[in-house]
Tab-separated table of C-alpha atoms in Angstrom:
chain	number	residue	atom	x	y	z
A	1	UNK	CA	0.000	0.000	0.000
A	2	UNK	CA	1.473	3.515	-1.071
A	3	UNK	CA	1.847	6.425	1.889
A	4	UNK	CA	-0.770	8.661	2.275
A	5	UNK	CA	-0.114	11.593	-0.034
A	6	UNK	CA	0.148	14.803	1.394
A	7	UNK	CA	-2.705	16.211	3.047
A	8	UNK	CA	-4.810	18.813	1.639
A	9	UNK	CA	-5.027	22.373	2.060
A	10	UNK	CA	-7.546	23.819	5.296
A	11	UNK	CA	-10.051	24.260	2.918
A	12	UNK	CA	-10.534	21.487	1.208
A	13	UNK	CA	-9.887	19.123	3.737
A	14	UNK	CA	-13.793	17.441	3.927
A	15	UNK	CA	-14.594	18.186	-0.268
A	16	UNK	CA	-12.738	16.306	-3.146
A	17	UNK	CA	-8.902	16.435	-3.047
A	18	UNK	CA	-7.828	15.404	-6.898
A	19	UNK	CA	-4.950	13.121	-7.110
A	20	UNK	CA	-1.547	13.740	-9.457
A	21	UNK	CA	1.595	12.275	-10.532
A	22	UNK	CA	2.282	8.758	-11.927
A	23	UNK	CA	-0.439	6.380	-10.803
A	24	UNK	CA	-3.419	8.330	-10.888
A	25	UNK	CA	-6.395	6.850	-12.704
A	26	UNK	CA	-7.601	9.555	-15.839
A	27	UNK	CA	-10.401	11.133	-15.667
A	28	UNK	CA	-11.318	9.197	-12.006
A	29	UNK	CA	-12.158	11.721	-9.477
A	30	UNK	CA	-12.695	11.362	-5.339
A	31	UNK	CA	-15.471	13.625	-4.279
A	32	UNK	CA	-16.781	13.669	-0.577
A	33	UNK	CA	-19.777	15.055	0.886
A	34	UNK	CA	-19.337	15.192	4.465
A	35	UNK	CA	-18.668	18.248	6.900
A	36	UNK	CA	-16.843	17.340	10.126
A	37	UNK	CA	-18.415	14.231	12.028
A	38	UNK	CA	-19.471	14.896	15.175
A	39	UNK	CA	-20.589	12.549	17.687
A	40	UNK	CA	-21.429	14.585	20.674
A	41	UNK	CA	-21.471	13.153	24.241
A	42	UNK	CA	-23.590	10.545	22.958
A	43	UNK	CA	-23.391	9.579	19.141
A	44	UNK	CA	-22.102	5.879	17.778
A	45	UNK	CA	-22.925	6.303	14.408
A	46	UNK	CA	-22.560	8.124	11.458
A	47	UNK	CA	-22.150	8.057	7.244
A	48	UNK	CA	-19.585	9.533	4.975
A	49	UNK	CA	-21.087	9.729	1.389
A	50	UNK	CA	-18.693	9.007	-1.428
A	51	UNK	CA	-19.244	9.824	-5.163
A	52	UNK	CA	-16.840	9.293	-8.577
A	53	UNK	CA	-17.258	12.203	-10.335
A	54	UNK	CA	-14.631	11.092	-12.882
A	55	UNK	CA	-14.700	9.085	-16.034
A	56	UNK	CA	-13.100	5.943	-14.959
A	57	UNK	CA	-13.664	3.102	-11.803
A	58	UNK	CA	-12.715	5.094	-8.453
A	59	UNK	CA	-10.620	2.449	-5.786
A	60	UNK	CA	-10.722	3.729	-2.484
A	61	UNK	CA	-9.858	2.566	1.010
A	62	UNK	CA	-11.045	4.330	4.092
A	63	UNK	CA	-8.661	4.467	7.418
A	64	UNK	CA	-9.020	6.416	10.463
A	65	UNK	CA	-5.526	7.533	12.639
A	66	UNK	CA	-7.192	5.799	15.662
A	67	UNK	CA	-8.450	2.473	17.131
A	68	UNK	CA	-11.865	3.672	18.490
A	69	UNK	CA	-12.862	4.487	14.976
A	70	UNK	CA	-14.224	1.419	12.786
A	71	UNK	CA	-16.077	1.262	9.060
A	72	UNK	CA	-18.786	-0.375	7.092
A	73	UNK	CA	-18.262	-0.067	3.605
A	74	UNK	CA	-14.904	1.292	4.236
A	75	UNK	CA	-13.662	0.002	0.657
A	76	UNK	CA	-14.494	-0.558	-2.616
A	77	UNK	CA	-14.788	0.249	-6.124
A	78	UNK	CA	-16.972	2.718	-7.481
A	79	UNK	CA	-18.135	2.776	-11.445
A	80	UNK	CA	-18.091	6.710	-12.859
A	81	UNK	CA	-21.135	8.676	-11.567
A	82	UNK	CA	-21.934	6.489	-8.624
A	83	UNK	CA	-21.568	6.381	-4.777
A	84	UNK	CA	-21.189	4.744	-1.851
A	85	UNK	CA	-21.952	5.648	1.866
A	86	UNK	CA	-19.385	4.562	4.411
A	87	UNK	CA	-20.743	3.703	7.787
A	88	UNK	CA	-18.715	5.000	10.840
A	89	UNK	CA	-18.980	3.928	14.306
A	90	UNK	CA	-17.494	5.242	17.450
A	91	UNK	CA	-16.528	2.886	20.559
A	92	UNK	CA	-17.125	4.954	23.214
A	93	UNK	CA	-15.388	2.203	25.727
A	94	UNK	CA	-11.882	2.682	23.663
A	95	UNK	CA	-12.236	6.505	23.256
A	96	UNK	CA	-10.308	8.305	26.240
A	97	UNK	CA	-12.412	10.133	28.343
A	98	UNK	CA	-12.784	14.045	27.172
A	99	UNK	CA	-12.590	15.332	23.540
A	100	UNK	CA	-11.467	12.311	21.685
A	101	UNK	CA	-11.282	14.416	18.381
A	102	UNK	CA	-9.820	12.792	15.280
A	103	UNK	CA	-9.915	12.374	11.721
A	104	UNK	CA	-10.671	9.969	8.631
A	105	UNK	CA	-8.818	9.590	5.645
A	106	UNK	CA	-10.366	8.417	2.377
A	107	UNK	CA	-7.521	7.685	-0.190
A	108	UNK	CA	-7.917	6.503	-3.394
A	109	UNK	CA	-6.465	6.604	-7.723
A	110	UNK	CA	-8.611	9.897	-7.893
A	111	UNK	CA	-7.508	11.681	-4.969
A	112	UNK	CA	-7.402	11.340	-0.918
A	113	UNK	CA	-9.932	13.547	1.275
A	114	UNK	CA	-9.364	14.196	5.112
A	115	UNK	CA	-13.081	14.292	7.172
A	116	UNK	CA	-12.733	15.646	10.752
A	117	UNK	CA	-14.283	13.962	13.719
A	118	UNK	CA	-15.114	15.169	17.177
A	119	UNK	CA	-16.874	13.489	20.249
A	120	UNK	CA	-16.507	14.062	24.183
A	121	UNK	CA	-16.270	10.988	26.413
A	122	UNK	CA	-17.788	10.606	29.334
A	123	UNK	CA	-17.253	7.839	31.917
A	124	UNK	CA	-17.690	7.662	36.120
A	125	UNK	CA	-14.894	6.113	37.854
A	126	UNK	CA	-14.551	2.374	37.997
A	127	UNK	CA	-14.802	1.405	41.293
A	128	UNK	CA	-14.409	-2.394	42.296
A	129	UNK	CA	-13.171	-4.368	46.043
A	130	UNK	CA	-15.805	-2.444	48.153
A	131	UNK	CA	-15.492	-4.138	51.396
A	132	UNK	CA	-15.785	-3.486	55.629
A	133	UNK	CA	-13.580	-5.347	57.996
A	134	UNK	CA	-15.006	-6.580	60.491
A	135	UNK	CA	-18.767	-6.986	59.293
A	136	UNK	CA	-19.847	-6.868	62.652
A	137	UNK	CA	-18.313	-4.546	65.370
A	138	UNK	CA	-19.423	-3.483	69.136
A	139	UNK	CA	-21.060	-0.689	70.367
A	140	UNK	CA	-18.272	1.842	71.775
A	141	UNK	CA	-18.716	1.556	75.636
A	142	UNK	CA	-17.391	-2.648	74.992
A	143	UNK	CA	-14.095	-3.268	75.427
A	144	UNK	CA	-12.459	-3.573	72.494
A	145	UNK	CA	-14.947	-1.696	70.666
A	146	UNK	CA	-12.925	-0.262	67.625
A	147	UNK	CA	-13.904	1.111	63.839
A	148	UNK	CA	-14.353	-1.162	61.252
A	149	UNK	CA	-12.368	-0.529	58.194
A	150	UNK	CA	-13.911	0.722	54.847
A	151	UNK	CA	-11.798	0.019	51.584
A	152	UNK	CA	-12.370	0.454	48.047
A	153	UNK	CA	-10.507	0.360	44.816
A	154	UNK	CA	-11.232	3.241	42.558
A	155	UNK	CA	-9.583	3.576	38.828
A	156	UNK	CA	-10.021	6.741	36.983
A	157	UNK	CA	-8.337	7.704	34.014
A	158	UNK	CA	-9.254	11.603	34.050
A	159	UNK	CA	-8.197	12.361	37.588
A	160	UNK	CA	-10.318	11.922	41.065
A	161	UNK	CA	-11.548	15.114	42.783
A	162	UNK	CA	-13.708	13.060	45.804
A	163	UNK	CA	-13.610	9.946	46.952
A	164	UNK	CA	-15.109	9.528	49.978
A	165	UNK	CA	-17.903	7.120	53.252
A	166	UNK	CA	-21.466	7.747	53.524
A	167	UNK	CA	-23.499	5.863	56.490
A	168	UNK	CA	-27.131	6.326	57.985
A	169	UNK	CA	-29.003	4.621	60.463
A	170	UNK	CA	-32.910	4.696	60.813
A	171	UNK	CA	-34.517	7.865	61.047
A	172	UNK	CA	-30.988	9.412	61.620
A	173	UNK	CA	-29.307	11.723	59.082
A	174	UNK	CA	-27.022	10.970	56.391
A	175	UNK	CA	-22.937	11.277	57.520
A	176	UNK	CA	-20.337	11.591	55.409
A	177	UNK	CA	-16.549	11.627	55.688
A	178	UNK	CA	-13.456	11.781	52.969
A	179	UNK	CA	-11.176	8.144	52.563
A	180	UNK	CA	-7.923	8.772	52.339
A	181	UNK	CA	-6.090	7.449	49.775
A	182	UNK	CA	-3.619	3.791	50.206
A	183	UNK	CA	-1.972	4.171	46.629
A	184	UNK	CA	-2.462	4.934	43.080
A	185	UNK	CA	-6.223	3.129	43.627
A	186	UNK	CA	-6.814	1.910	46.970
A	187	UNK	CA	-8.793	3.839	49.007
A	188	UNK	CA	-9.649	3.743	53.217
A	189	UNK	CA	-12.418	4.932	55.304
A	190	UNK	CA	-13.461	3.735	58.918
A	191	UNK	CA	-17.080	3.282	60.272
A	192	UNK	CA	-17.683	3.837	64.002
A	193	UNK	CA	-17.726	3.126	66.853
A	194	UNK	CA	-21.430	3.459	67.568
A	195	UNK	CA	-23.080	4.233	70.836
A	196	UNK	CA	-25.987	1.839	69.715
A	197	UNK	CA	-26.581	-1.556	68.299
A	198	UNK	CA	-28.495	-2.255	65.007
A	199	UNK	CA	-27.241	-2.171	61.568
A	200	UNK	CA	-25.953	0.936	59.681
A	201	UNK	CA	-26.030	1.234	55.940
A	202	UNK	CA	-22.770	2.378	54.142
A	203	UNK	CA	-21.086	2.778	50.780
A	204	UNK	CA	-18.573	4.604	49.010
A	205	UNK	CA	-18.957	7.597	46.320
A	206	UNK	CA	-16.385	8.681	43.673
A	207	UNK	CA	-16.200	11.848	41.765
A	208	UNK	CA	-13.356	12.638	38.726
A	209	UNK	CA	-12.522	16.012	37.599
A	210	UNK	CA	-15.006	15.952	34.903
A	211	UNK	CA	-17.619	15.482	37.458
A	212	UNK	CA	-18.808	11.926	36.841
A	213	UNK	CA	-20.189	10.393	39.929
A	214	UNK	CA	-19.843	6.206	41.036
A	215	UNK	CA	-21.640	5.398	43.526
A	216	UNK	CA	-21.106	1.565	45.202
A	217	UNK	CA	-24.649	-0.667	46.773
A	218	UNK	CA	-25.244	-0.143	50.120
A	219	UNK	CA	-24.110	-2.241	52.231
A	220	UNK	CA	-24.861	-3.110	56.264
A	221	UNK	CA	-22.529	-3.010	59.179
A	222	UNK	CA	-23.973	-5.118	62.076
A	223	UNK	CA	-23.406	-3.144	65.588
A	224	UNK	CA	-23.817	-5.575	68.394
A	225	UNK	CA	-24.335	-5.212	72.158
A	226	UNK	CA	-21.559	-6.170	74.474
């Protein structure tokens, strides 16, 4: 397969971009008619609309400069006068998070055409390992009565801002306190000790700098008499 030729001027970069030197097909033409693709926060799917406007059989190969970016109809051979749509799909679970903007290339013997592409990704922190140790503790006035121990891993490619314990207990108000961080994804919180017995409902919350929330199950600490 030949290089890529060189790219086309800014303003021709989405229409048809003619071909030249040794190897081009006469009279076969590339034409495009797309503006810049743009998925949004949401989009997966999208067309590219190909035409020869030449007098001979266009070849043409579609490639994209990254891996989230895939094709239907990304290839072909087109007689004079016809066209082709290419179908373009984004995978959203490849893309990095933020503006994964890009661009498509559409080469062929009548000329090579460049089609922008923008989206914004969007994904909460993956959080995984949510656990309390002990499950059961003692109300504080026990001896021995100590905290149990909340932990959670907590991946997130985009950066964490909070990360931190929530706990209520019947017709008692919602608490809340930061975990401190372990290492690059462990995190730690403690729960307790209680001046009562009965079972408090926990979990764990995580918010990146983009301001995509996880939030883990509840969960239920058992508080037992002495």
């Amino acid at each position: 397969m030949a290089s890529w030729p060189e790219s086309p001027p800014p303003w021709c970069s989405w229409r048809s971009w003619p071909s030249s030197g040794p190897g081009a097909a006469p009279g076969g033409r590339l034409t495009v008619e797309a503006t810049p693709i743009d998925f949004g926060p949401a989009g997966t799917q999208a067309g590219i609309r190909i035409t020869d406007t030449g007098r001979q059989p266009l070849v043409y190969e579609t490639r994209a400069a990254v891996p989230w970016l895939s094709f239907v109809g990304g290839e072909g051979t087109l007689d004079p006068g016809a066209g082709a749509v290419v179908s373009v799909a984004l995978d959203r679970s490849r893309a990095p998070e933020g503006a994964a903007d890009s661009e498509i290339r559409i080469q062929s013997n009548g000329g090579t055409a460049v089609v922008p592409v923008r989206a914004v990704v969007e994904r909460a922190p993956e959080m995984s390992n949510v656990q309390v140790t002990p499950q059961t503790v003692v109300v504080r006035r026990c001896p021995g009565s100590t905290p149990a121990q909340v932990r959670a891993a907590i991946v997130e490619e985009s950066g964490l801002a909070a990360v931190e314990l929530h706990w209520a207990r019947p017709g008692k108000a919602e608490q809340v306190s930061p975990m401190s961080s372990e290492g690059q994804t462990s995190y730690l919180g403690s729960l307790g000790p209680f001046d009562t017995p009965g079972d408090v409902q926990w979990w764990v919350s995580a918010v990146d700098i983009r301001n995509n929330r996880a939030v883990s199950p509840p969960q239920a600490l058992r508080v037992g008499s002495c």
